[in-house]
Amino acid sequence: MDLSSINPLLLLASLMVASTPILLAALGELVAERAGVLNLGVEGMMITGAACGIIFSALTGNAWVGFAGAALGGLLLSFLFAVLTQVLLSNQVATGLALTLFGLGLSALLGQSFADARPPAFPKLDMPILSDLPVLGPVLFRHDGMVYVGLLLVVAVWYFLTRTRAGLILRAVGENHEAAHALGYRVVLIRFGAIMFGGACAGLGGAYISLVRVPQWTEGMTAGAGWIALAIVVFAGWKPVRLLLGAYLFGGVTVLQLNLQAAGLAIPVEYLSMSPYVATILVLVILAAGRAPGSLGKTFHASR
Amino acid sequence: MKRRTLLKTGATAAFAAALGAPLRAQNAPMKVGFVYVGPINDGGWTQHHHHSAKEMVEHFGDAVELVYQESVPEGPDAERVMTQMCLQGCQIIFTTSFGFMDPTINVAAKFPDVKFEHATGYKTADNVSVYSARFYEGRAIQGHLAGNMTESNRVGYIASVPIPEVVRGINSAFIHARKVNPDVEFKIIWIFEWLNPAKEADAAKALIEQGCDVVLQHTDSTAPHAAAKEAGGVYTFGQAADMAEFAPMPRISSIIDNWAPYYIDRVQAAMDGTWESVNTWQGIGEGMVGIGEISSAVPDDIKAEAEAMRDAIAAGDYHPFTGPLSKQDGTQFLAEGEVADDGLLAGMNFYVEGIEGDIPS
Amino acid sequence: MIALERRPQPSRAWSYLSPLLAVIVTMIVGGIVFAALGKPPVEAIRTIFWDPLFGDFASYFRPQLLVKAAPLILIAIGLSFGFRAGIWNIGAEGQYIMGALFGAGFALAFYPSEARWLIFPLMIVVGTLGGLLWAMIPGLLRVHFRTNEILVSLMLVYVADFMLDAMALGLLRNPEGMGFPGSRNLQQYPAAHNAELIANTGMHWGVIAAFFAVVAAYILLSRHVFGFNVRLAGQSPRAAAFAGVSADRMVLICMGLSGGLAGMAGMFEVAGPSGQVLASFNVGYGFTAIIVAFLGRLHPVGILLAGFLMALTYIGGELAQMNLQLPRSAIQLFQGMLLFFLLAVDVMTNFRIRLGRKKVA
């Protein structure tokens, strides 16, 4: 055993990268859930994003176009979910599960001729001065653009939900859709927006795996990241800043687990891997503040 | 056949009889079935089986017809897929994952006329053969290269699932790395999966961050190569596929799965009526294990040594597990000059002396 | 402007017609997709929906439909009570795993026992208990701490999944398994084997349990006060409270019922068709059963039919892959579409479409 071979700074830096896909996907799901919509199809939207990312970047040779395409792919898939659950009033749980199945099939079909495609290099932003800071420099300021997009989005969502009128309305819709409707807000329209934001974010998260973290296309390559994103939203008690913490915890456990193994520490991998989920349940129990939005998962129909 | 007599015959015979004779016409092409555990474009294990299967079909032309099913879950679904293949008239079926072992044995018992070939297992029957490749021979060459190339004396190993095949590979690589470099140590990460690109990438990064400048992998994706390339100055090896797009750096050589000669052999035997249940374990010599081009990043003398070792193994002059060798706890399991037999290799569930850590259980 | 208007009474006609409509629409759209992939659309649809039931080897596939549908139906029946009462157990997958682990673990603890009369019945009890206890966690947490049972039950799926990995590799690993992960095969352990009761019918105890569950659920829902209370709790929690139905007790009963049945399904599966505790044991039945419950409109007979429909698309999909080389992804896409359409048309049961009049939504 040689724990000294683990460099905590490098560990922190890798953790930020490893957590980016689940952070992005979880952020989108958080907004959807704050609007009262439980979309269990995150995995399906992520994997579709991963496939679209490869396709768009391979065709244009530009990784940013790849990300845009991935966001679009995730958004279109979530639009399907929105139509089903908001217009045709299908059950959200069942529809989300079906969406995952659909997304896995769709992505495999779309991606089948791109298995050999290698996405274009995605450069790291070498920020002058900042990246040379001792300690903080290598940890915080030597990543690629999407890591910062993820962090900026966290701030933006936090600001939107807590500091803007539109965010207030969105939360009201999620808390009690009957009341929000009575006040004259367009419940269905607002939820469409929230769902599609969720889809676009999940698409971005998926593409981060296929374009940056791996980078290549393999069927089913998100390997459950979408489900982890769902857990993070709960862990965070539907709060954006705590979401960041949750994403680092869940992503961190994976990175830490691998690092401990490499350092020769005999660890029970399965028990360590399940610990964040147990922690999430404990958080749900202990923190009363972590109460789910009141209308979460409930079908809304404006009857006169 | 009357219902009553049908009930009297044994369950096994009744099974085939009750369903009618499988579709099999005279002079029609021989149907050959393949059951895959992953998608056919996984870039690794399944893709190479499928590739070899297609080579086999090319060899025989119209005389054979390929029937395959991808991404079959190990368990009752596999059993049903194999039965479907038998009913469709497949005369020989290759099941290409360890987890298909018990289903293969079950279905084979119901269709005594169909021949089965199960990859990497250990259970045989009159109509079930097993076949596997001596990948540890290739690992010896990788170990030799790794021991020579490392400057930090730290070699990373991304291990997949803790089964004897993987443990054997780790041991073989370690033995030969230590031989040329007494200071070398192995850092081993188990990811408990055969293919998970994201996790492989993370594992490779963790190893590199902990000072490994050579990363070996027993997992199928190219993600570790991409991570090594990004880090710079790290050497890797292709797994299952040549992964030549990462040559000359970081990929300096590879182990290539080549099942085609075996598939051609066995289908030919089935056609000729000479097929018998066998336990095949082939290596570099027979061509089942290919060693990819050693790239220009490796100095010529080391490359020559590695190639000499490859040729010696192929010719049967050298066995990677030649004593004296001891287990992790120091007890000797091979005396001076003694060579490991296949029984010992097949059940290898211990690390050799010098490797730190435990095999997960 | 098109608007939906709630029907005063759910339409009986539409509740029967809508699934039919969905299947037809799926066939049309699916056919277009298959045609776009260069496959014969009519033949593909026929292979999926017709061949397993009436094709060449229907006598094999029909029993297989039972085997595939039984766990789905058993789990979905259990879930349907809670779903009707507004209690959302979506962790059936985890309860299914725990049922299998408890059942198999119990049997293996007494290995090798010959007391089938004791082992097998107790396995059913222990397996059911395993699922029930696992479901009690979200149940009790909701009752005592008001936590959301959807989320807790979902989290526990992951925990159960890792538990399965740990068991397959550790505690339940077959000591005679040549170092490979996975438990002993219960199919070779007569006291614990959930075998076919009549050869080649697919009938095992799990299938019988599923049918029994359908009948029992039907009687409970239509004739028993419990069924009335469940429906009351779902439609109007306040009215239920007035009628003396304790909401907390309802939560515990519904969670327990669904968890117990999921656990039982897991136990029957591991002791029968699957045989082994393996990391790949669970194939998503617990999640698919949620969809089955909704496709069946939470009605026992509907669930029975929906279970068979799902099983049909699995088995027919495999046939289409094998015979027409349709990629597996196309089959997955097709299944997803079928589910979407089935979920979408249900709106017709409770709503009618109004044209022309503008209305604030």
mmCIF file with all atom_site columns, N, CA and C in Angstrom, chain B residues 219-264:
data_model
loop_
_atom_site.group_PDB
_atom_site.id
_atom_site.type_symbol
_atom_site.label_atom_id
_atom_site.label_alt_id
_atom_site.label_comp_id
_atom_site.label_asym_id
_atom_site.label_entity_id
_atom_site.label_seq_id
_atom_site.pdbx_PDB_ins_code
_atom_site.Cartn_x
_atom_site.Cartn_y
_atom_site.Cartn_z
_atom_site.occupancy
_atom_site.B_iso_or_equiv
_atom_site.pdbx_formal_charge
_atom_site.auth_seq_id
_atom_site.auth_comp_id
_atom_site.auth_asym_id
_atom_site.auth_atom_id
_atom_site.pdbx_PDB_model_num
ATOM 1   N N  . THR B 1 219 ? -9.082  -4.754  -20.970 1.00 0.00 ? 219 THR B N  1
ATOM 2   C CA . THR B 1 219 ? -10.424 -4.278  -21.293 1.00 0.00 ? 219 THR B CA 1
ATOM 3   C C  . THR B 1 219 ? -10.402 -3.836  -22.744 1.00 0.00 ? 219 THR B C  1
ATOM 4   N N  . ASP B 1 220 ? -11.603 -3.670  -23.329 1.00 0.00 ? 220 ASP B N  1
ATOM 5   C CA . ASP B 1 220 ? -11.673 -3.655  -24.783 1.00 0.00 ? 220 ASP B CA 1
ATOM 6   C C  . ASP B 1 220 ? -11.624 -2.301  -25.483 1.00 0.00 ? 220 ASP B C  1
ATOM 7   N N  . SER B 1 221 ? -11.775 -1.189  -24.766 1.00 0.00 ? 221 SER B N  1
ATOM 8   C CA . SER B 1 221 ? -11.928 0.064   -25.510 1.00 0.00 ? 221 SER B CA 1
ATOM 9   C C  . SER B 1 221 ? -10.586 0.761   -25.722 1.00 0.00 ? 221 SER B C  1
ATOM 10  N N  . THR B 1 222 ? -10.612 1.763   -26.579 1.00 0.00 ? 222 THR B N  1
ATOM 11  C CA . THR B 1 222 ? -9.390  2.513   -26.836 1.00 0.00 ? 222 THR B CA 1
ATOM 12  C C  . THR B 1 222 ? -9.236  3.686   -25.870 1.00 0.00 ? 222 THR B C  1
ATOM 13  N N  . ALA B 1 223 ? -10.161 3.799   -24.920 1.00 0.00 ? 223 ALA B N  1
ATOM 14  C CA . ALA B 1 223 ? -10.130 4.951   -24.009 1.00 0.00 ? 223 ALA B CA 1
ATOM 15  C C  . ALA B 1 223 ? -8.787  5.098   -23.290 1.00 0.00 ? 223 ALA B C  1
ATOM 16  N N  . PRO B 1 224 ? -8.176  4.003   -22.794 1.00 0.00 ? 224 PRO B N  1
ATOM 17  C CA . PRO B 1 224 ? -6.880  4.183   -22.122 1.00 0.00 ? 224 PRO B CA 1
ATOM 18  C C  . PRO B 1 224 ? -5.814  4.755   -23.048 1.00 0.00 ? 224 PRO B C  1
ATOM 19  N N  . HIS B 1 225 ? -5.873  4.419   -24.328 1.00 0.00 ? 225 HIS B N  1
ATOM 20  C CA . HIS B 1 225 ? -4.898  4.955   -25.281 1.00 0.00 ? 225 HIS B CA 1
ATOM 21  C C  . HIS B 1 225 ? -5.065  6.462   -25.417 1.00 0.00 ? 225 HIS B C  1
ATOM 22  N N  . ALA B 1 226 ? -6.332  6.879   -25.502 1.00 0.00 ? 226 ALA B N  1
ATOM 23  C CA . ALA B 1 226 ? -6.595  8.311   -25.628 1.00 0.00 ? 226 ALA B CA 1
ATOM 24  C C  . ALA B 1 226 ? -6.072  9.046   -24.399 1.00 0.00 ? 226 ALA B C  1
ATOM 25  N N  . ALA B 1 227 ? -6.277  8.449   -23.218 1.00 0.00 ? 227 ALA B N  1
ATOM 26  C CA . ALA B 1 227 ? -5.797  9.080   -21.983 1.00 0.00 ? 227 ALA B CA 1
ATOM 27  C C  . ALA B 1 227 ? -4.275  9.153   -21.980 1.00 0.00 ? 227 ALA B C  1
ATOM 28  N N  . ALA B 1 228 ? -3.633  8.086   -22.452 1.00 0.00 ? 228 ALA B N  1
ATOM 29  C CA . ALA B 1 228 ? -2.175  8.055   -22.477 1.00 0.00 ? 228 ALA B CA 1
ATOM 30  C C  . ALA B 1 228 ? -1.626  9.079   -23.462 1.00 0.00 ? 228 ALA B C  1
ATOM 31  N N  . LYS B 1 229 ? -2.318  9.187   -24.580 1.00 0.00 ? 229 LYS B N  1
ATOM 32  C CA . LYS B 1 229 ? -1.886  10.125  -25.605 1.00 0.00 ? 229 LYS B CA 1
ATOM 33  C C  . LYS B 1 229 ? -1.930  11.556  -25.058 1.00 0.00 ? 229 LYS B C  1
ATOM 34  N N  . GLU B 1 230 ? -3.022  11.827  -24.353 1.00 0.00 ? 230 GLU B N  1
ATOM 35  C CA . GLU B 1 230 ? -3.188  13.166  -23.795 1.00 0.00 ? 230 GLU B CA 1
ATOM 36  C C  . GLU B 1 230 ? -2.093  13.463  -22.771 1.00 0.00 ? 230 GLU B C  1
ATOM 37  N N  . ALA B 1 231 ? -1.795  12.450  -21.936 1.00 0.00 ? 231 ALA B N  1
ATOM 38  C CA . ALA B 1 231 ? -0.788  12.663  -20.902 1.00 0.00 ? 231 ALA B CA 1
ATOM 39  C C  . ALA B 1 231 ? 0.607   12.788  -21.516 1.00 0.00 ? 231 ALA B C  1
ATOM 40  N N  . GLY B 1 232 ? 0.848   12.057  -22.593 1.00 0.00 ? 232 GLY B N  1
ATOM 41  C CA . GLY B 1 232 ? 2.156   12.101  -23.246 1.00 0.00 ? 232 GLY B CA 1
ATOM 42  C C  . GLY B 1 232 ? 3.171   11.249  -22.514 1.00 0.00 ? 232 GLY B C  1
ATOM 43  N N  . GLY B 1 233 ? 4.053   10.601  -23.278 1.00 0.00 ? 233 GLY B N  1
ATOM 44  C CA . GLY B 1 233 ? 5.121   9.819   -22.662 1.00 0.00 ? 233 GLY B CA 1
ATOM 45  C C  . GLY B 1 233 ? 4.656   8.565   -21.947 1.00 0.00 ? 233 GLY B C  1
ATOM 46  N N  . VAL B 1 234 ? 3.480   8.083   -22.251 1.00 0.00 ? 234 VAL B N  1
ATOM 47  C CA . VAL B 1 234 ? 2.967   6.859   -21.627 1.00 0.00 ? 234 VAL B CA 1
ATOM 48  C C  . VAL B 1 234 ? 2.770   5.816   -22.721 1.00 0.00 ? 234 VAL B C  1
ATOM 49  N N  . TYR B 1 235 ? 3.185   4.596   -22.435 1.00 0.00 ? 235 TYR B N  1
ATOM 50  C CA . TYR B 1 235 ? 3.068   3.529   -23.435 1.00 0.00 ? 235 TYR B CA 1
ATOM 51  C C  . TYR B 1 235 ? 1.856   2.639   -23.153 1.00 0.00 ? 235 TYR B C  1
ATOM 52  N N  . THR B 1 236 ? 1.189   2.227   -24.220 1.00 0.00 ? 236 THR B N  1
ATOM 53  C CA . THR B 1 236 ? 0.024   1.343   -24.061 1.00 0.00 ? 236 THR B CA 1
ATOM 54  C C  . THR B 1 236 ? 0.104   0.196   -25.078 1.00 0.00 ? 236 THR B C  1
ATOM 55  N N  . PHE B 1 237 ? -0.814  -0.757  -24.925 1.00 0.00 ? 237 PHE B N  1
ATOM 56  C CA . PHE B 1 237 ? -0.876  -1.908  -25.818 1.00 0.00 ? 237 PHE B CA 1
ATOM 57  C C  . PHE B 1 237 ? -2.310  -2.119  -26.287 1.00 0.00 ? 237 PHE B C  1
ATOM 58  N N  . GLY B 1 238 ? -2.469  -2.417  -27.565 1.00 0.00 ? 238 GLY B N  1
ATOM 59  C CA . GLY B 1 238 ? -3.797  -2.720  -28.085 1.00 0.00 ? 238 GLY B CA 1
ATOM 60  C C  . GLY B 1 238 ? -4.312  -4.018  -27.496 1.00 0.00 ? 238 GLY B C  1
ATOM 61  N N  . GLN B 1 239 ? -5.621  -4.081  -27.295 1.00 0.00 ? 239 GLN B N  1
ATOM 62  C CA . GLN B 1 239 ? -6.239  -5.279  -26.714 1.00 0.00 ? 239 GLN B CA 1
ATOM 63  C C  . GLN B 1 239 ? -7.330  -5.771  -27.642 1.00 0.00 ? 239 GLN B C  1
ATOM 64  N N  . ALA B 1 240 ? -7.292  -7.046  -27.991 1.00 0.00 ? 240 ALA B N  1
ATOM 65  C CA . ALA B 1 240 ? -8.246  -7.694  -28.893 1.00 0.00 ? 240 ALA B CA 1
ATOM 66  C C  . ALA B 1 240 ? -8.056  -7.201  -30.329 1.00 0.00 ? 240 ALA B C  1
ATOM 67  N N  . ALA B 1 241 ? -8.029  -5.866  -30.488 1.00 0.00 ? 241 ALA B N  1
ATOM 68  C CA . ALA B 1 241 ? -7.775  -5.298  -31.807 1.00 0.00 ? 241 ALA B CA 1
ATOM 69  C C  . ALA B 1 241 ? -6.366  -4.698  -31.804 1.00 0.00 ? 241 ALA B C  1
ATOM 70  N N  . ASP B 1 242 ? -5.849  -4.420  -32.977 1.00 0.00 ? 242 ASP B N  1
ATOM 71  C CA . ASP B 1 242 ? -4.492  -3.887  -33.064 1.00 0.00 ? 242 ASP B CA 1
ATOM 72  C C  . ASP B 1 242 ? -4.429  -2.463  -32.511 1.00 0.00 ? 242 ASP B C  1
ATOM 73  N N  . MET B 1 243 ? -5.535  -1.724  -32.683 1.00 0.00 ? 243 MET B N  1
ATOM 74  C CA . MET B 1 243 ? -5.631  -0.327  -32.251 1.00 0.00 ? 243 MET B CA 1
ATOM 75  C C  . MET B 1 243 ? -4.487  0.489   -32.849 1.00 0.00 ? 243 MET B C  1
ATOM 76  N N  . ALA B 1 244 ? -4.220  0.193   -34.114 1.00 0.00 ? 244 ALA B N  1
ATOM 77  C CA . ALA B 1 244 ? -3.057  0.776   -34.787 1.00 0.00 ? 244 ALA B CA 1
ATOM 78  C C  . ALA B 1 244 ? -3.178  2.280   -34.956 1.00 0.00 ? 244 ALA B C  1
ATOM 79  N N  . GLU B 1 245 ? -4.401  2.819   -34.856 1.00 0.00 ? 245 GLU B N  1
ATOM 80  C CA . GLU B 1 245 ? -4.528  4.260   -35.044 1.00 0.00 ? 245 GLU B CA 1
ATOM 81  C C  . GLU B 1 245 ? -3.813  5.027   -33.935 1.00 0.00 ? 245 GLU B C  1
ATOM 82  N N  . PHE B 1 246 ? -3.428  4.326   -32.853 1.00 0.00 ? 246 PHE B N  1
ATOM 83  C CA . PHE B 1 246 ? -2.692  4.996   -31.782 1.00 0.00 ? 246 PHE B CA 1
ATOM 84  C C  . PHE B 1 246 ? -1.184  4.723   -31.866 1.00 0.00 ? 246 PHE B C  1
ATOM 85  N N  . ALA B 1 247 ? -0.745  4.029   -32.931 1.00 0.00 ? 247 ALA B N  1
ATOM 86  C CA . ALA B 1 247 ? 0.687   3.791   -33.116 1.00 0.00 ? 247 ALA B CA 1
ATOM 87  C C  . ALA B 1 247 ? 1.320   5.015   -33.780 1.00 0.00 ? 247 ALA B C  1
ATOM 88  N N  . PRO B 1 248 ? 2.591   5.278   -33.706 1.00 0.00 ? 248 PRO B N  1
ATOM 89  C CA . PRO B 1 248 ? 3.570   4.527   -32.903 1.00 0.00 ? 248 PRO B CA 1
ATOM 90  C C  . PRO B 1 248 ? 3.512   4.862   -31.415 1.00 0.00 ? 248 PRO B C  1
ATOM 91  N N  . MET B 1 249 ? 2.870   5.977   -31.075 1.00 0.00 ? 249 MET B N  1
ATOM 92  C CA . MET B 1 249 ? 2.730   6.344   -29.670 1.00 0.00 ? 249 MET B CA 1
ATOM 93  C C  . MET B 1 249 ? 1.285   6.737   -29.429 1.00 0.00 ? 249 MET B C  1
ATOM 94  N N  . PRO B 1 250 ? 0.736   6.376   -28.364 1.00 0.00 ? 250 PRO B N  1
ATOM 95  C CA . PRO B 1 250 ? 1.244   5.607   -27.222 1.00 0.00 ? 250 PRO B CA 1
ATOM 96  C C  . PRO B 1 250 ? 1.267   4.079   -27.446 1.00 0.00 ? 250 PRO B C  1
ATOM 97  N N  . ARG B 1 251 ? 0.499   3.573   -28.429 1.00 0.00 ? 251 ARG B N  1
ATOM 98  C CA . ARG B 1 251 ? 0.426   2.119   -28.567 1.00 0.00 ? 251 ARG B CA 1
ATOM 99  C C  . ARG B 1 251 ? 1.719   1.577   -29.170 1.00 0.00 ? 251 ARG B C  1
ATOM 100 N N  . ILE B 1 252 ? 2.408   0.695   -28.430 1.00 0.00 ? 252 ILE B N  1
ATOM 101 C CA . ILE B 1 252 ? 3.678   0.191   -28.952 1.00 0.00 ? 252 ILE B CA 1
ATOM 102 C C  . ILE B 1 252 ? 3.583   -1.246  -29.436 1.00 0.00 ? 252 ILE B C  1
ATOM 103 N N  . SER B 1 253 ? 2.540   -1.953  -29.063 1.00 0.00 ? 253 SER B N  1
ATOM 104 C CA . SER B 1 253 ? 2.298   -3.283  -29.637 1.00 0.00 ? 253 SER B CA 1
ATOM 105 C C  . SER B 1 253 ? 0.867   -3.665  -29.256 1.00 0.00 ? 253 SER B C  1
ATOM 106 N N  . SER B 1 254 ? 0.494   -4.902  -29.540 1.00 0.00 ? 254 SER B N  1
ATOM 107 C CA . SER B 1 254 ? -0.873  -5.282  -29.201 1.00 0.00 ? 254 SER B CA 1
ATOM 108 C C  . SER B 1 254 ? -1.013  -6.801  -29.189 1.00 0.00 ? 254 SER B C  1
ATOM 109 N N  . ILE B 1 255 ? -2.101  -7.235  -28.568 1.00 0.00 ? 255 ILE B N  1
ATOM 110 C CA . ILE B 1 255 ? -2.517  -8.634  -28.685 1.00 0.00 ? 255 ILE B CA 1
ATOM 111 C C  . ILE B 1 255 ? -3.760  -8.627  -29.556 1.00 0.00 ? 255 ILE B C  1
ATOM 112 N N  . ILE B 1 256 ? -3.735  -9.399  -30.630 1.00 0.00 ? 256 ILE B N  1
ATOM 113 C CA . ILE B 1 256 ? -4.877  -9.421  -31.542 1.00 0.00 ? 256 ILE B CA 1
ATOM 114 C C  . ILE B 1 256 ? -5.536  -10.787 -31.476 1.00 0.00 ? 256 ILE B C  1
ATOM 115 N N  . ASP B 1 257 ? -6.861  -10.762 -31.278 1.00 0.00 ? 257 ASP B N  1
ATOM 116 C CA . ASP B 1 257 ? -7.598  -12.033 -31.279 1.00 0.00 ? 257 ASP B CA 1
ATOM 117 C C  . ASP B 1 257 ? -7.824  -12.451 -32.720 1.00 0.00 ? 257 ASP B C  1
ATOM 118 N N  . ASN B 1 258 ? -7.471  -13.658 -33.046 1.00 0.00 ? 258 ASN B N  1
ATOM 119 C CA . ASN B 1 258 ? -7.738  -14.141 -34.393 1.00 0.00 ? 258 ASN B CA 1
ATOM 120 C C  . ASN B 1 258 ? -8.337  -15.541 -34.329 1.00 0.00 ? 258 ASN B C  1
ATOM 121 N N  . TRP B 1 259 ? -9.663  -15.566 -34.424 1.00 0.00 ? 259 TRP B N  1
ATOM 122 C CA . TRP B 1 259 ? -10.360 -16.843 -34.284 1.00 0.00 ? 259 TRP B CA 1
ATOM 123 C C  . TRP B 1 259 ? -10.632 -17.508 -35.629 1.00 0.00 ? 259 TRP B C  1
ATOM 124 N N  . ALA B 1 260 ? -10.371 -16.781 -36.725 1.00 0.00 ? 260 ALA B N  1
ATOM 125 C CA . ALA B 1 260 ? -10.807 -17.267 -38.036 1.00 0.00 ? 260 ALA B CA 1
ATOM 126 C C  . ALA B 1 260 ? -10.264 -18.658 -38.385 1.00 0.00 ? 260 ALA B C  1
ATOM 127 N N  . PRO B 1 261 ? -8.956  -18.935 -38.212 1.00 0.00 ? 261 PRO B N  1
ATOM 128 C CA . PRO B 1 261 ? -8.463  -20.265 -38.593 1.00 0.00 ? 261 PRO B CA 1
ATOM 129 C C  . PRO B 1 261 ? -9.196  -21.377 -37.833 1.00 0.00 ? 261 PRO B C  1
ATOM 130 N N  . TYR B 1 262 ? -9.451  -21.120 -36.550 1.00 0.00 ? 262 TYR B N  1
ATOM 131 C CA . TYR B 1 262 ? -10.152 -22.127 -35.761 1.00 0.00 ? 262 TYR B CA 1
ATOM 132 C C  . TYR B 1 262 ? -11.571 -22.325 -36.282 1.00 0.00 ? 262 TYR B C  1
ATOM 133 N N  . TYR B 1 263 ? -12.248 -21.221 -36.575 1.00 0.00 ? 263 TYR B N  1
ATOM 134 C CA . TYR B 1 263 ? -13.632 -21.335 -37.051 1.00 0.00 ? 263 TYR B CA 1
ATOM 135 C C  . TYR B 1 263 ? -13.683 -22.090 -38.373 1.00 0.00 ? 263 TYR B C  1
ATOM 136 N N  . ILE B 1 264 ? -12.732 -21.806 -39.259 1.00 0.00 ? 264 ILE B N  1
ATOM 137 C CA . ILE B 1 264 ? -12.706 -22.487 -40.553 1.00 0.00 ? 264 ILE B CA 1
ATOM 138 C C  . ILE B 1 264 ? -12.489 -23.987 -40.334 1.00 0.00 ? 264 ILE B C  1
#
